[in-house]
Each structure stands twice: as structure tokens, then as C-alpha cells.
């Protein structure tokens, strides 16, 4: 708690907190509470990264918490799965139902028939995907949950070169002379980073944006390269070849700090001249040459690499290739130089203790988050019989929406959903449990864009009978008569377990200090340059040649391989990208009043493509392929390239015509880490009249 004031007969208090959403910024905030009611939410002005600002979504978070459709009580299904028909029941009855179905599934099919399906609706350490329910499901021996929905391919790809995705500190972009925002619409999806980009520009940096879409961020660039989707790796190889050809690479650094550069240069880079690169990427040769010259003349170069570009068939390899660029220039050794994909790996909390890994007595299979449809319909060793969904909306967020719905519709599948609202996924639940929102619970938060750890103090009592995830899992454990004391640890005990880490960076971190100001920086050296002395690879060097990658079937050297989106088929199909928009975080806020005013989902299409199909602006269209279809409003725009279309992710299907963009996305693994391939999608588009499809909102 920040402070306490008494005015007349009222009591006014302020509590430190943090945003739990799946956003890189990890905002620190202050909640004002008067007489037990949260009356104001503002950014924490003392936070070094977020600097007192909140995004447009979170500015109305208090109102969203009071949404009339908020789930307040446990519910039990009364109609067919998917109909969304429920009746209120007691907590005791709800927990009894869940415990009984878990015990029945385990008795008949084994513990691995239980899948604790956790989403990124909360990415915190206590209530979120990092640990909520882990102790219970470890004790039960349930299947493990593999969270592949976001960034896994890039993490694996970069592990082969640098050993870690946690490269430069994003705050050090103020020292860069060339800032490259690669595959990130920073002004929309990483807003607080923009402060440091602007400061870098004031200090003389040139801003480069690389993206298939001319975004708001691209409008601010000194140089914008609008590449074909999925060709990021090809562009990086072409740039490096130009630097080597012009003798602008850092020979001394390459000889001292890297492994395998000569082989990489001779076997890979030599194939990527200007003509080859331009043809692959859909660029002019001059654009590539200009970027290479800018990099050569503007040391240090700092790259912030977005996560959308690795949601392709060969996204992991693309990240592996791009990470080579600061090694070729030697910028890993310079303040303001290098690459940052995610700072998440800098938080060295004691996850084993927090999650109760010792409670699991034998190994269990891992089920891939983004292969939910496959697992529910085809996995049979054993089949999934009980699904506990926490802070996830896979009907909207997962690939192959229709396949996911078919799996969730199984009558022999027991599904419990824990959420704040009756989402599209909640409609398929047997039991629906109401969870708390952030100001109503205790949490420990981090970020994947900065280096600060946050404490979120419970500020107000939850409405109705809402409970935090931790309490829900404690109740289930008690109902199942599980004896392990770790299953009943309080939230504060869980935080202390997490902070009790042997890692040197955590030695100065404790709960008392976190409570005092709401955040603190773990004890990493300042400035944070993790690769200044050595890399986190087996050799200790940057590895152009990786024996581990070769053993895993990814080639000893980084390379480029085109995906289906990089080709130009003759069937008239379009590449569909489904990036994040400004109004939602994944599927969250899709039911907010502000979002509802925005109306039908948009489908951006280049004027040439619209003319070829005789489509008119602002008309309703059907977007489809062999997997499914969704409806949208056509927006003709030159912000996309010919052959490419954009429709933002996260729309609830039941609010917008019964399906959404992931109805057309294939449930398929990327090259590394079993990541999803959302942007490896081809579709057709036609007006609703000619397609003879009814349109209903």
C-alpha cells in the first residue's frame, strides 16, 4: 500500500499494482480506493520504463471490472455444449463436480487424461500462467501444458546463436545510432518502448521499420521496408552479405567472439546477392543496399525483434538468422547495440519451488497448447477426459477454430472454465467458475520488454463470489483430500517461495522492498549487456555454427526457407496476417463497450486486389479457405501490399457472426518449438452476396 488518507468520514488509500495482461510493457500502476471502492487507476510515475502512462485499454479497466456481464458466481451447464446455458450453483457443488470428474478420469484413464489448459489472460507468477494450479496438477500427475501460442519458435531459434533471447536492455536504445523495429508495431503493441525510441532519435539515431504492413509505427520511420510476409530471414541474409561484400563487417569481433562465421559466409551468405534478396522479399535492390549502408555507417545498431514475424512455418529459423546481424557488425559489444526479442529470461525466480515440481512423482507427456483440436479429437494414449481451462479463450485464440469447437463439443469430455466473463470457450464448459481481476488479488508480475519485477497488492474485495486462481485450486485440492501441505500455501507464501532463488540477480529482491514502491530491478549489472563478455552457448561464443541445431534437424548454419506466404500462387489466394490491434489484448476486451462501438471486424485489402475481385469499400465480405470462413467489413487500403490482407485477431466469434479469423488458420507446428503458424495462412475473399452466405450480428 502506498499511503492512507482520511477525508472527513471517508478513507482513501492507494495500492501499488501491475498489469497482468499478455503485453510486453508490464505496466506499473497505482489504484486509488475510497471506502473500499476502486475509484481511480493511474500509471506509476516513478516507474523507469512505463513512466506513469497506461494504454487506452487499461485506462478503462476499472469500468471493465464492473461490466454487467462479469461472472460473479459458479455456474453449471443446463443446455447443449456451446449454447451458453447455465444455472447458478454453490462453490461447494462446483468444486465437488470438478473433483469428482478429475478422480473419475484418473481412475479410468490415468492422470495424463487430465489437461490443465492455461492461457495468457494472466501472465503473472502467482495467479497466472507461470504457476497457477501447477502444484495441484503436479501432485495429480496430470499432463503437462506446453504454452506454444506466442513466442516459442523465436526463443528456440535464438538459443542456437546467443543462447538466450534476453539480449540488450530496451532502455539502451537511447544509445543506438540505428534503431531497427523488426516486425513490431511498437506504437500499438509496445507503447512504452516508444519513449526510448524517441530519445534515441533525439540523440541522432535513424529509425528503420521492417514490416509487411505500413503501420502507424512505419509512418514514423526514416526508412521503411515493406517486405513480403515470411521473408524476414532472407532480408537479414541479404543485408549481411552486403556488409561483408563492402567489407563493413567487424572482422576482429567475428574472429574473437564468434564460432563458424567463415562457413556461414561461404555456404549461406554467398547465395544472397541483391538480386536474389530483392526478388525473395518483394523489395527494390536499392532499398536493401540503402539499409546495409545505414547500418554500416550508424554504429551501434539496436534491433527490437517482434514476435509476429516468427509465427510462420520457418519462424524459428528466421529469428536465428536475424540474431546474426549484430554479430556481423560487432554491435553485441557496444552499449546500445545488439538485439532484444524478450527480456523474460532475465527473471530468475525459483520456478521449481513455486510450481512444486517435487510433487510430481513420474514424468508425464506434454500437450501442445496450439494443437488443442488435435489433442481433443485424436489423442488416445490416453484420451483427454478432463480439461481445466484457466485464463484462456481457445475458441477465439487457437488455430483452426472449427476443429477446436468440435473437440470441446465432445459429450465425454468434462470441461471446467475459470474466467471473468462468459467467453466463447466458456459456452462449452460443464462448470464455469468466476475469477478475480487484478485489483482484487495478490500477484507478482514481470515483463518481456523491461527488467523490473512488480508486486500487485490486493486493493479491493472481489464482487459476488469471485475467487483468485490460487484459492480455486486450493479448494479443489481440499475436496480431493490431497495431503501435501504445499497445495495449501497462501499467496504470500507462494511469493516468498518464488523470490527464494539462488541466482545472484535475486539476492537483493525481497517482498518488503517490493511492497514499498511496487517494483524493483533485480540485481543485474548496470548497464545490462549480457553478451559483453560471453554468450550463453556451450562454446561461450556467438554460434553461427551450432552443433545442437544440427542435431535437432535445423542445420548447422542459419538459413532461409520460404513458406507458403512467400510464394505467389496462381489460384487467386491471398496471404492473411492477423496481428494485434489497438483495442484488444488477444481476445480480452472484445466484449468491452469501447470495442463494441467499433463494429464488424475489418479486412484490409490492397486496391489492386479489390479491383480484381470487383469488391467495394466498406461492404461485407466472406473470407474463407478449406478450413472455414469468417465475415468482415472490407477496408481498401494501400497500407498492405498486393497479395496480402490483414484482419486483427481476438474478436469473439459469438459477437461477430459466429466465427472469427482463426477459423481459417491451420493447426500446424512451426519449425522450432511447436509454435503456431498464424501468419502462414492463405485465403480467398468474396462479397457476401456472391458467396450466398447470410450475415448476422
XYZ file of C-alpha atoms in Angstrom:
697
model
C 0.000 0.000 0.000
C 1.357 3.411 -0.989
C -0.394 5.667 1.512
C -3.550 6.245 3.503
C -5.517 9.464 3.965
C -8.693 10.277 5.844
C -11.011 12.962 4.481
C -13.983 13.753 6.746
C -15.587 10.340 7.224
C -14.074 8.571 4.195
C -10.833 6.618 3.987
C -8.699 6.998 0.867
C -5.912 4.513 0.174
C -3.528 3.897 -2.693
C -2.193 0.484 -3.655
C 0.642 -0.468 -5.960
C -0.165 -2.905 -8.718
C 0.778 -4.139 -12.154
C -0.972 -5.056 -15.365
C -1.321 -8.845 -15.761
C -2.065 -8.859 -19.482
C -0.064 -10.557 -22.232
C 1.652 -7.352 -23.301
C 5.403 -6.741 -23.286
C 5.223 -3.464 -21.366
C 4.316 -4.825 -17.926
C 2.930 -1.530 -16.622
C 3.238 -0.478 -13.001
C 0.127 1.255 -11.674
C -1.500 2.791 -8.608
C -5.099 2.046 -7.592
C -6.965 4.613 -5.516
C -9.545 3.093 -3.160
C -12.142 5.108 -1.263
C -14.296 3.372 1.315
C -13.465 0.005 -0.205
C -14.243 1.003 -3.801
C -11.593 1.385 -6.526
C -12.160 4.907 -7.868
C -9.054 5.628 -9.922
C -6.359 3.739 -11.807
C -3.239 5.571 -12.962
C 0.232 4.701 -14.104
C 3.028 4.738 -11.554
C 5.009 7.921 -12.338
C 8.133 6.584 -10.620
C 8.493 3.525 -12.841
C 11.595 3.841 -15.078
C 10.056 2.158 -18.129
C 6.320 2.828 -18.121
C 6.725 6.316 -16.607
C 3.195 6.851 -15.353
C 1.320 6.053 -18.555
C -1.307 3.390 -19.202
C -2.547 2.214 -22.588
C -6.053 3.048 -23.785
C -7.318 -0.420 -22.859
C -6.231 -0.218 -19.239
C -7.406 3.354 -18.705
C -10.935 1.953 -18.627
C -10.010 -1.192 -16.676
C -11.953 -0.193 -13.556
C -15.097 0.231 -15.638
C -14.403 -3.099 -17.339
C -14.187 -4.787 -13.925
C -17.729 -3.534 -13.269
C -19.064 -4.786 -16.609
C -22.653 -6.030 -16.179
C -21.711 -9.328 -17.841
C -18.978 -10.058 -15.277
C -19.161 -13.605 -13.929
C -19.953 -13.436 -10.224
C -20.985 -16.962 -9.206
C -20.169 -20.595 -10.054
C -22.350 -21.932 -12.858
C -23.339 -25.353 -14.183
C -24.305 -26.115 -17.775
C -28.003 -26.777 -18.385
C -28.166 -26.970 -22.188
C -26.134 -28.394 -25.086
C -22.418 -27.621 -25.190
C -21.893 -24.320 -26.948
C -25.381 -22.981 -26.220
C -24.124 -20.967 -23.251
C -26.971 -22.010 -20.952
C -26.041 -22.161 -17.253
C -27.567 -22.030 -13.805
C -26.021 -20.729 -10.614
C -24.695 -23.262 -8.112
C -22.724 -23.048 -4.868
C -18.953 -23.138 -4.675
C -19.131 -26.393 -2.765
C -21.190 -28.022 -5.511
C -18.924 -26.659 -8.252
C -15.737 -27.843 -6.580
C -17.332 -31.216 -5.811
C -18.227 -31.653 -9.517
C -14.689 -30.818 -10.619
C -13.033 -33.052 -8.018
C -15.326 -35.958 -8.852
C -14.660 -35.718 -12.587
C -10.897 -35.447 -12.052
C -10.935 -38.512 -9.813
C -13.087 -40.434 -12.290
C -10.828 -39.586 -15.239
C -7.706 -40.550 -13.299
C -9.237 -43.817 -12.092
C -10.393 -44.860 -15.570
C -7.737 -43.444 -17.890
C -4.807 -42.359 -15.734
C -3.647 -38.943 -14.576
C -2.465 -37.919 -18.038
C -6.096 -37.835 -19.175
C -6.296 -34.531 -17.260
C -5.091 -31.420 -19.115
C -4.623 -28.168 -17.167
C -5.015 -25.773 -20.085
C -3.594 -22.380 -19.115
C -3.727 -19.275 -21.263
C -2.006 -15.917 -21.234
C -5.016 -13.984 -19.933
C -2.815 -13.538 -16.879
C 0.948 -13.842 -17.276
C 1.727 -13.290 -13.604
C 3.795 -15.534 -11.379
C 1.109 -16.353 -8.795
C -2.323 -16.214 -10.427
C -1.060 -16.527 -13.994
C 0.414 -18.962 -16.458
C 3.755 -19.158 -14.647
C 2.403 -21.168 -11.719
C -1.358 -21.099 -11.059
C -2.517 -24.666 -10.462
C 0.895 -26.167 -11.164
C 1.251 -27.598 -7.659
C -2.136 -29.307 -7.841
C -1.584 -30.805 -11.272
C 1.970 -31.862 -10.457
C 0.618 -33.685 -7.406
C -2.044 -35.369 -9.548
C 0.482 -36.336 -12.243
C -1.597 -34.654 -14.965
C -0.378 -33.988 -18.489
C 1.933 -31.027 -18.783
C 0.778 -27.943 -20.646
C 3.141 -26.618 -23.341
C 2.443 -22.872 -23.860
C 3.277 -22.529 -27.556
C 0.824 -19.808 -28.519
C 3.095 -16.781 -28.522
C 6.863 -16.715 -28.926
C 8.375 -20.171 -28.536
C 9.822 -20.511 -32.058
C 11.876 -17.350 -31.690
C 13.182 -18.408 -28.296
C 14.377 -21.737 -29.672
C 15.874 -20.134 -32.773
C 17.904 -17.624 -30.803
C 19.044 -20.236 -28.310
C 21.184 -21.726 -31.084
C 23.122 -18.487 -31.666
C 23.214 -16.400 -28.485
C 21.972 -18.988 -26.005
C 19.218 -16.659 -24.781
C 16.536 -14.377 -26.200
C 17.310 -11.827 -23.482
C 19.752 -9.644 -25.356
C 20.088 -5.910 -24.968
C 18.138 -3.806 -22.479
C 15.497 -1.942 -24.489
C 16.203 1.189 -22.456
C 19.626 1.281 -24.121
C 18.064 2.145 -27.473
C 18.712 5.726 -26.369
C 22.390 4.992 -27.138
C 21.762 3.433 -30.564
C 22.547 5.212 -33.818
C 20.435 2.868 -35.918
C 17.247 1.520 -34.338
C 15.522 -1.308 -36.193
C 11.969 -2.195 -35.188
C 11.622 -5.521 -36.945
C 8.134 -6.992 -37.185
C 6.664 -4.867 -34.410
C 4.017 -2.152 -34.482
C 5.544 -0.558 -31.408
C 3.146 2.381 -31.177
C 0.267 -0.082 -30.747
C 1.647 -3.225 -29.104
C 4.682 -1.999 -27.122
C 3.777 1.624 -26.475
C 6.132 2.401 -23.611
C 9.153 1.346 -25.641
C 8.453 4.280 -27.942
C 9.776 6.728 -25.323
C 13.234 5.187 -25.675
C 12.997 5.086 -29.468
C 12.179 8.802 -29.457
C 15.061 9.565 -27.108
C 17.393 7.607 -29.362
C 16.162 9.660 -32.307
C 16.834 12.872 -30.364
C 20.356 11.564 -29.799
C 20.873 11.110 -33.533
C 19.557 7.619 -34.271
C 17.872 6.744 -37.550
C 14.722 4.628 -37.220
C 14.196 1.655 -39.530
C 10.923 -0.287 -39.581
C 10.624 -3.673 -41.309
C 7.069 -4.959 -41.632
C 4.711 -6.423 -44.254
C 2.185 -3.720 -43.280
C 2.660 0.058 -43.318
C 1.656 0.554 -39.696
C 1.446 3.674 -37.542
C 4.986 2.865 -36.450
C 6.176 2.587 -40.051
C 4.851 6.091 -40.700
C 7.452 7.403 -38.224
C 10.419 5.645 -39.836
C 13.404 7.212 -41.553
C 13.486 4.050 -43.672
C 10.605 1.597 -44.079
C 10.998 -1.754 -45.828
C 7.673 -3.408 -46.622
C 8.686 -6.999 -47.174
C 6.633 -9.965 -48.273
C 5.285 -11.874 -45.264
C 7.604 -14.622 -44.101
C 10.751 -13.331 -45.841
C 12.450 -11.739 -42.818
C 15.267 -14.285 -42.834
C 16.007 -13.662 -46.492
C 16.306 -9.920 -45.881
C 18.692 -10.426 -42.965
C 20.913 -12.687 -45.073
C 20.944 -10.169 -47.906
C 21.916 -7.326 -45.564
C 24.745 -9.353 -44.046
C 26.034 -10.305 -47.486
C 26.130 -6.624 -48.442
C 28.061 -5.742 -45.292
C 30.592 -8.484 -45.973
C 30.867 -7.639 -49.668
C 31.529 -3.980 -48.825
C 33.967 -5.010 -46.078
C 31.875 -3.282 -43.423
C 31.696 -6.283 -41.105
C 33.643 -6.356 -37.826
C 36.411 -8.835 -38.592
C 38.128 -8.545 -35.223
C 34.914 -9.211 -33.322
C 33.976 -12.118 -35.561
C 37.358 -13.747 -35.038
C 37.384 -13.260 -31.264
C 33.769 -13.736 -30.187
C 32.040 -15.984 -32.719
C 32.136 -19.564 -33.937
C 31.735 -20.711 -37.531
C 31.491 -17.401 -39.376
C 33.649 -18.437 -42.331
C 31.487 -21.468 -43.017
C 28.330 -19.366 -42.668
C 29.739 -16.771 -45.055
C 30.835 -19.281 -47.668
C 27.924 -21.710 -47.527
C 24.981 -19.398 -46.756
C 25.672 -15.690 -47.277
C 27.355 -16.146 -50.641
C 23.978 -17.108 -52.161
C 22.283 -13.858 -51.174
C 23.183 -11.096 -53.602
C 20.994 -8.030 -54.072
C 19.009 -9.520 -56.915
C 18.202 -12.750 -55.055
C 17.265 -10.911 -51.864
C 15.096 -8.324 -53.587
C 13.209 -10.999 -55.512
C 12.582 -13.054 -52.387
C 11.442 -10.123 -50.252
C 9.459 -8.139 -52.811
C 11.759 -5.124 -52.453
C 13.847 -2.935 -54.720
C 17.570 -3.633 -54.692
C 18.199 -0.033 -53.703
C 16.157 -0.413 -50.526
C 18.332 -3.283 -49.341
C 21.549 -1.531 -50.271
C 20.427 1.642 -48.509
C 19.650 -0.251 -45.313
C 23.003 -2.048 -45.389
C 24.807 1.281 -45.824
C 22.815 2.849 -42.998
C 23.746 0.000 -40.658
C 27.394 0.227 -41.680
C 27.508 3.984 -41.071
C 25.454 4.041 -37.859
C 27.078 2.045 -35.110
C 25.793 0.871 -32.728
C 22.723 -0.785 -34.224
C 19.974 -1.902 -31.846
C 17.260 -4.301 -33.028
C 13.950 -4.839 -31.287
C 12.502 -8.005 -32.758
C 8.738 -8.525 -32.630
C 7.066 -11.872 -32.137
C 4.605 -11.812 -35.011
C 7.311 -12.462 -37.598
C 8.089 -15.895 -36.099
C 4.501 -17.140 -36.443
C 5.377 -18.688 -39.799
C 6.359 -22.183 -40.826
C 10.056 -21.272 -40.549
C 9.783 -18.544 -37.932
C 12.353 -20.053 -35.590
C 14.961 -20.149 -38.323
C 14.127 -16.537 -39.229
C 14.852 -15.369 -35.679
C 18.055 -17.397 -35.677
C 19.163 -15.650 -38.880
C 18.260 -12.124 -37.733
C 20.170 -12.599 -34.484
C 23.333 -12.994 -36.591
C 23.215 -9.393 -37.777
C 24.616 -7.733 -34.592
C 27.358 -10.368 -34.539
C 28.408 -9.480 -38.097
C 28.542 -5.793 -37.146
C 30.102 -6.405 -33.724
C 27.304 -4.471 -32.058
C 26.778 -7.001 -29.286
C 29.904 -5.427 -27.793
C 28.585 -1.852 -27.852
C 26.215 -0.042 -25.491
C 23.009 0.459 -27.457
C 23.870 -2.395 -29.782
C 22.532 -5.907 -30.150
C 19.080 -7.407 -30.311
C 16.211 -7.869 -27.882
C 13.457 -10.391 -28.518
C 12.250 -10.803 -24.941
C 13.571 -9.880 -21.513
C 11.525 -12.653 -19.918
C 14.551 -14.863 -19.332
C 16.150 -12.257 -17.051
C 13.676 -13.021 -14.250
C 15.434 -15.776 -12.351
C 12.759 -16.609 -9.800
C 12.639 -20.043 -8.186
C 10.083 -21.550 -10.518
C 10.720 -25.136 -9.425
C 9.800 -24.322 -5.844
C 6.892 -22.101 -6.842
C 5.356 -24.732 -9.119
C 6.013 -27.617 -6.750
C 7.994 -29.667 -9.246
C 8.949 -32.119 -6.487
C 5.273 -33.063 -6.117
C 5.340 -34.831 -9.488
C 6.447 -38.411 -8.933
C 6.937 -39.512 -12.541
C 7.307 -37.948 -15.990
C 4.205 -37.026 -17.959
C 3.510 -36.154 -21.555
C 3.311 -32.537 -22.731
C 0.258 -31.430 -24.668
C 0.769 -28.553 -27.066
C -1.426 -25.548 -26.391
C -1.963 -24.669 -30.042
C -2.817 -28.258 -31.027
C -5.925 -28.363 -28.854
C -8.208 -29.585 -31.626
C -5.844 -32.429 -32.479
C -5.415 -33.431 -28.841
C -9.142 -33.487 -28.114
C -10.080 -35.368 -31.282
C -7.129 -37.663 -31.980
C -5.001 -38.121 -28.864
C -5.829 -41.523 -27.367
C -2.911 -42.618 -25.252
C -4.765 -41.748 -23.098
C -7.555 -39.550 -24.457
C -8.108 -36.184 -22.791
C -11.085 -36.685 -20.485
C -10.883 -33.646 -18.199
C -9.915 -30.159 -19.350
C -9.399 -27.340 -16.835
C -9.194 -24.053 -18.760
C -7.697 -21.101 -16.887
C -7.424 -17.560 -18.310
C -7.724 -18.837 -21.867
C -10.217 -18.476 -24.698
C -9.035 -21.084 -27.220
C -12.219 -20.969 -29.314
C -11.091 -17.475 -30.321
C -7.316 -17.582 -29.840
C -6.336 -21.019 -31.142
C -5.752 -22.087 -34.742
C -8.493 -23.978 -36.589
C -11.474 -22.649 -34.693
C -13.923 -25.214 -36.061
C -11.710 -28.118 -35.035
C -11.349 -26.691 -31.519
C -15.123 -26.321 -31.250
C -15.627 -29.900 -32.413
C -13.224 -31.114 -29.732
C -14.847 -29.066 -26.977
C -18.265 -30.370 -28.036
C -17.396 -33.955 -27.078
C -20.009 -35.230 -24.647
C -17.453 -37.487 -22.948
C -15.146 -34.540 -22.190
C -15.508 -32.756 -18.855
C -14.525 -29.098 -19.126
C -14.220 -26.526 -16.360
C -13.507 -22.927 -17.339
C -12.160 -20.317 -14.921
C -12.671 -16.789 -16.239
C -14.067 -13.329 -15.553
C -16.557 -13.419 -18.429
C -18.605 -15.956 -20.331
C -16.322 -16.151 -23.343
C -16.823 -18.211 -26.494
C -14.886 -21.005 -24.774
C -16.914 -20.718 -21.575
C -20.032 -21.605 -23.584
C -18.623 -25.155 -23.862
C -17.917 -25.568 -20.143
C -19.640 -28.035 -17.862
C -18.674 -25.936 -14.858
C -17.922 -22.219 -15.052
C -16.017 -20.538 -12.205
C -15.757 -16.753 -11.629
C -12.233 -15.446 -11.106
C -10.933 -12.228 -9.642
C -9.462 -9.365 -11.623
C -6.122 -7.779 -10.843
C -7.059 -5.196 -8.193
C -8.921 -7.968 -6.336
C -5.951 -10.337 -5.928
C -2.305 -10.617 -4.931
C 0.170 -11.042 -7.773
C 3.820 -10.880 -8.751
C 4.472 -9.589 -12.259
C 7.314 -9.074 -14.695
C 7.680 -8.020 -18.322
C 9.136 -9.189 -21.588
C 10.241 -5.692 -22.578
C 11.995 -4.383 -19.461
C 13.890 -5.600 -16.389
C 11.611 -4.683 -13.466
C 9.755 -7.025 -11.142
C 6.374 -5.865 -9.769
C 4.229 -6.520 -6.723
C 0.460 -6.253 -7.075
C -1.316 -5.802 -3.753
C -4.956 -6.735 -3.365
C -6.761 -3.397 -3.212
C -10.479 -4.255 -3.027
C -12.726 -7.171 -2.209
C -13.910 -9.109 -5.266
C -17.527 -8.768 -6.367
C -20.032 -11.561 -5.872
C -18.273 -14.839 -5.115
C -15.242 -14.379 -7.395
C -12.078 -16.119 -6.215
C -8.407 -15.927 -7.261
C -6.993 -18.863 -9.171
C -4.822 -19.878 -6.226
C -7.822 -20.189 -3.913
C -9.776 -22.160 -6.508
C -7.003 -24.728 -6.794
C -6.639 -24.903 -3.008
C -10.349 -25.736 -2.764
C -10.101 -28.440 -5.412
C -7.119 -30.000 -3.623
C -9.027 -29.997 -0.336
C -12.113 -31.565 -1.926
C -9.894 -34.319 -3.367
C -8.406 -34.928 0.110
C -4.858 -34.386 -1.112
C -2.467 -34.363 1.870
C 0.539 -32.399 0.602
C 0.883 -29.152 2.620
C 2.382 -27.317 -0.376
C -1.053 -27.404 -2.040
C -2.473 -25.092 0.610
C 0.228 -22.406 0.689
C -1.077 -18.845 0.943
C -0.428 -16.357 -1.826
C 2.218 -14.626 0.280
C 3.941 -17.957 0.902
C 3.937 -18.590 -2.848
C 5.564 -15.213 -3.473
C 8.243 -15.910 -0.882
C 8.899 -19.316 -2.480
C 9.314 -17.636 -5.858
C 11.678 -14.959 -4.538
C 13.826 -17.508 -2.671
C 16.189 -18.023 -5.597
C 19.893 -18.872 -5.622
C 20.518 -16.731 -8.699
C 22.759 -13.736 -7.988
C 20.324 -11.297 -9.592
C 17.665 -12.165 -6.999
C 19.799 -11.690 -3.886
C 18.674 -8.074 -3.406
C 14.991 -8.758 -4.122
C 12.524 -9.338 -1.304
C 8.838 -8.838 -0.636
C 9.362 -5.957 1.782
C 11.161 -3.889 -0.834
C 8.596 -4.743 -3.481
C 5.779 -3.604 -1.207
C 7.497 -0.264 -0.536
C 7.301 1.071 -4.083
C 5.602 -1.620 -6.135
C 8.604 -2.551 -8.265
C 12.319 -3.157 -8.190
C 15.078 -4.098 -10.580
C 16.770 -7.450 -9.946
C 20.482 -7.166 -9.307
C 21.797 -7.400 -12.852
C 24.869 -5.262 -13.601
C 24.156 -1.811 -14.975
C 24.365 -1.381 -17.890
C 22.767 -4.731 -18.682
C 24.811 -6.218 -21.539
C 24.511 -9.987 -21.136
C 26.747 -10.816 -24.102
C 29.527 -8.316 -23.470
C 31.921 -10.978 -22.162
C 30.456 -14.237 -23.387
C 27.321 -15.784 -24.813
C 25.165 -18.362 -23.085
C 26.102 -21.062 -25.567
C 28.173 -24.177 -24.999
C 31.206 -22.522 -26.595
C 30.667 -19.205 -24.823
C 30.725 -17.561 -28.251
C 28.093 -16.439 -30.700
C 27.459 -19.597 -32.721
C 26.978 -19.167 -36.443
C 27.685 -22.902 -36.453
C 25.575 -24.770 -33.916
C 26.065 -28.474 -33.401
C 22.945 -28.506 -31.234
C 20.845 -27.053 -34.057
C 22.273 -29.614 -36.453
C 21.464 -32.469 -34.062
C 17.906 -31.167 -33.816
C 17.495 -31.130 -37.583
C 17.777 -27.365 -38.115
C 21.096 -27.238 -39.960
C 24.485 -26.342 -38.588
C 24.196 -22.818 -40.061
C 21.209 -20.453 -40.006
C 19.436 -20.388 -43.368
C 16.266 -19.154 -45.062
C 13.463 -21.334 -46.313
C 10.369 -19.835 -47.880
C 6.926 -20.577 -46.513
C 3.663 -20.686 -48.420
C 3.144 -16.982 -47.783
C 6.340 -16.064 -49.616
C 5.172 -17.519 -52.937
C 2.731 -16.091 -55.492
C 0.222 -18.836 -56.351
C -1.973 -18.708 -59.402
C -5.171 -19.712 -57.604
C -6.012 -16.155 -56.565
C -5.489 -16.734 -52.865
C -4.194 -14.038 -50.528
C -1.767 -14.109 -47.622
C -3.708 -13.342 -44.448
C -1.987 -11.734 -41.480
C -3.822 -11.490 -38.149
C -1.770 -9.148 -35.942
C -2.763 -7.475 -32.692
C -4.906 -4.380 -32.851
C -5.178 -1.373 -30.567
C -8.436 -2.303 -28.822
C -7.760 -5.818 -27.516
C -5.067 -7.878 -25.867
C -5.525 -11.180 -27.674
C -9.269 -11.818 -27.119
C -9.521 -9.729 -23.960
C -11.699 -6.602 -24.085
C -13.548 -7.931 -27.122
C -16.762 -7.553 -25.128
C -15.971 -4.096 -23.730
C -18.275 -1.183 -24.594
C -15.492 0.670 -26.426
C -14.785 -2.349 -28.581
C -18.439 -2.931 -29.378
C -18.643 0.563 -30.843
C -16.010 -0.417 -33.407
C -18.489 -2.769 -35.065
C -17.676 -5.543 -37.511
C -14.095 -6.887 -37.821
C -12.172 -5.200 -40.617
C -10.457 -6.904 -43.556
C -7.730 -4.751 -45.133
C -7.079 -5.341 -48.832
C -4.939 -3.526 -51.392
C -6.865 -1.535 -54.064
C -5.487 -3.717 -56.871
C -6.738 -6.887 -55.181
C -10.137 -5.330 -54.537
C -10.457 -4.237 -58.180
C -9.532 -7.696 -59.461
C -12.344 -9.174 -57.364
C -14.823 -6.361 -58.016
C -15.101 -5.653 -54.290
C -16.269 -2.314 -52.927
C -15.021 -0.472 -49.864
C -16.995 -0.874 -46.610
C -19.005 -3.811 -47.929
C -19.382 -7.087 -46.052
C -17.206 -9.917 -47.322
C -16.675 -13.599 -46.656
C -13.084 -14.697 -46.048
C -12.594 -18.424 -46.476
C -10.462 -21.447 -47.251
C -10.762 -25.207 -46.842
C -10.831 -24.955 -43.025
C -13.574 -22.410 -42.508
C -14.695 -18.843 -43.023
C -15.437 -15.605 -41.228
C -17.221 -12.384 -42.120
C -15.711 -8.907 -42.087
C -16.070 -5.417 -43.417
C -13.773 -4.670 -46.350
C -11.388 -1.756 -45.920
C -9.495 -0.994 -49.107
C -6.069 0.294 -48.144
C -2.627 0.745 -49.643
C -1.118 0.002 -46.224
C -0.959 -3.642 -47.304
C 0.931 -4.963 -50.313
C -0.856 -6.553 -53.256
C -1.460 -10.197 -52.414
C -1.571 -9.566 -48.663
C -4.596 -8.977 -46.425
C -4.921 -8.117 -42.733
C -7.631 -8.830 -40.165
C -6.860 -8.273 -36.498
C -7.059 -11.159 -34.055
C -9.183 -11.504 -30.947
C -12.795 -10.882 -31.979
C -15.228 -13.061 -30.067
C -16.955 -15.225 -32.639
C -20.374 -15.109 -30.982
C -20.389 -11.309 -31.072
C -19.477 -11.048 -34.749
C -21.312 -13.541 -36.918
C -20.404 -16.864 -35.323
C -16.771 -17.225 -36.408
C -13.568 -15.209 -36.391
C -10.204 -15.013 -38.079
C -8.748 -18.226 -36.621
C -11.428 -20.236 -38.410
C -9.118 -20.129 -41.451
C -5.777 -20.693 -39.662
C -4.253 -24.166 -39.846
C -3.423 -26.111 -36.697
C 0.187 -26.837 -37.640
C 3.593 -26.610 -35.963
C 6.337 -24.209 -36.937
C 9.894 -25.380 -37.495
C 11.010 -24.953 -33.883
C 9.347 -25.428 -30.512
C 5.976 -26.430 -31.988
C 4.971 -22.800 -32.307
C 1.804 -21.788 -34.113
C 1.786 -20.559 -37.726
C -0.943 -17.920 -37.611
C 0.636 -15.869 -40.393
C 1.210 -18.833 -42.695
C -2.364 -18.658 -43.956
C -3.877 -18.270 -47.419
C -7.484 -17.271 -48.008
C -9.990 -16.268 -50.650
C -12.375 -13.341 -50.339
C -15.739 -12.651 -51.947
C -18.693 -10.407 -51.239
C -21.448 -11.987 -49.202
C -23.991 -11.653 -51.997
C -21.971 -13.683 -54.480
C -20.906 -16.168 -51.816
C -24.572 -16.611 -50.819
C -23.706 -16.583 -47.133
C -26.136 -14.925 -44.707
C -24.680 -12.270 -42.464
C -25.845 -11.900 -38.901
C -24.511 -9.935 -35.991
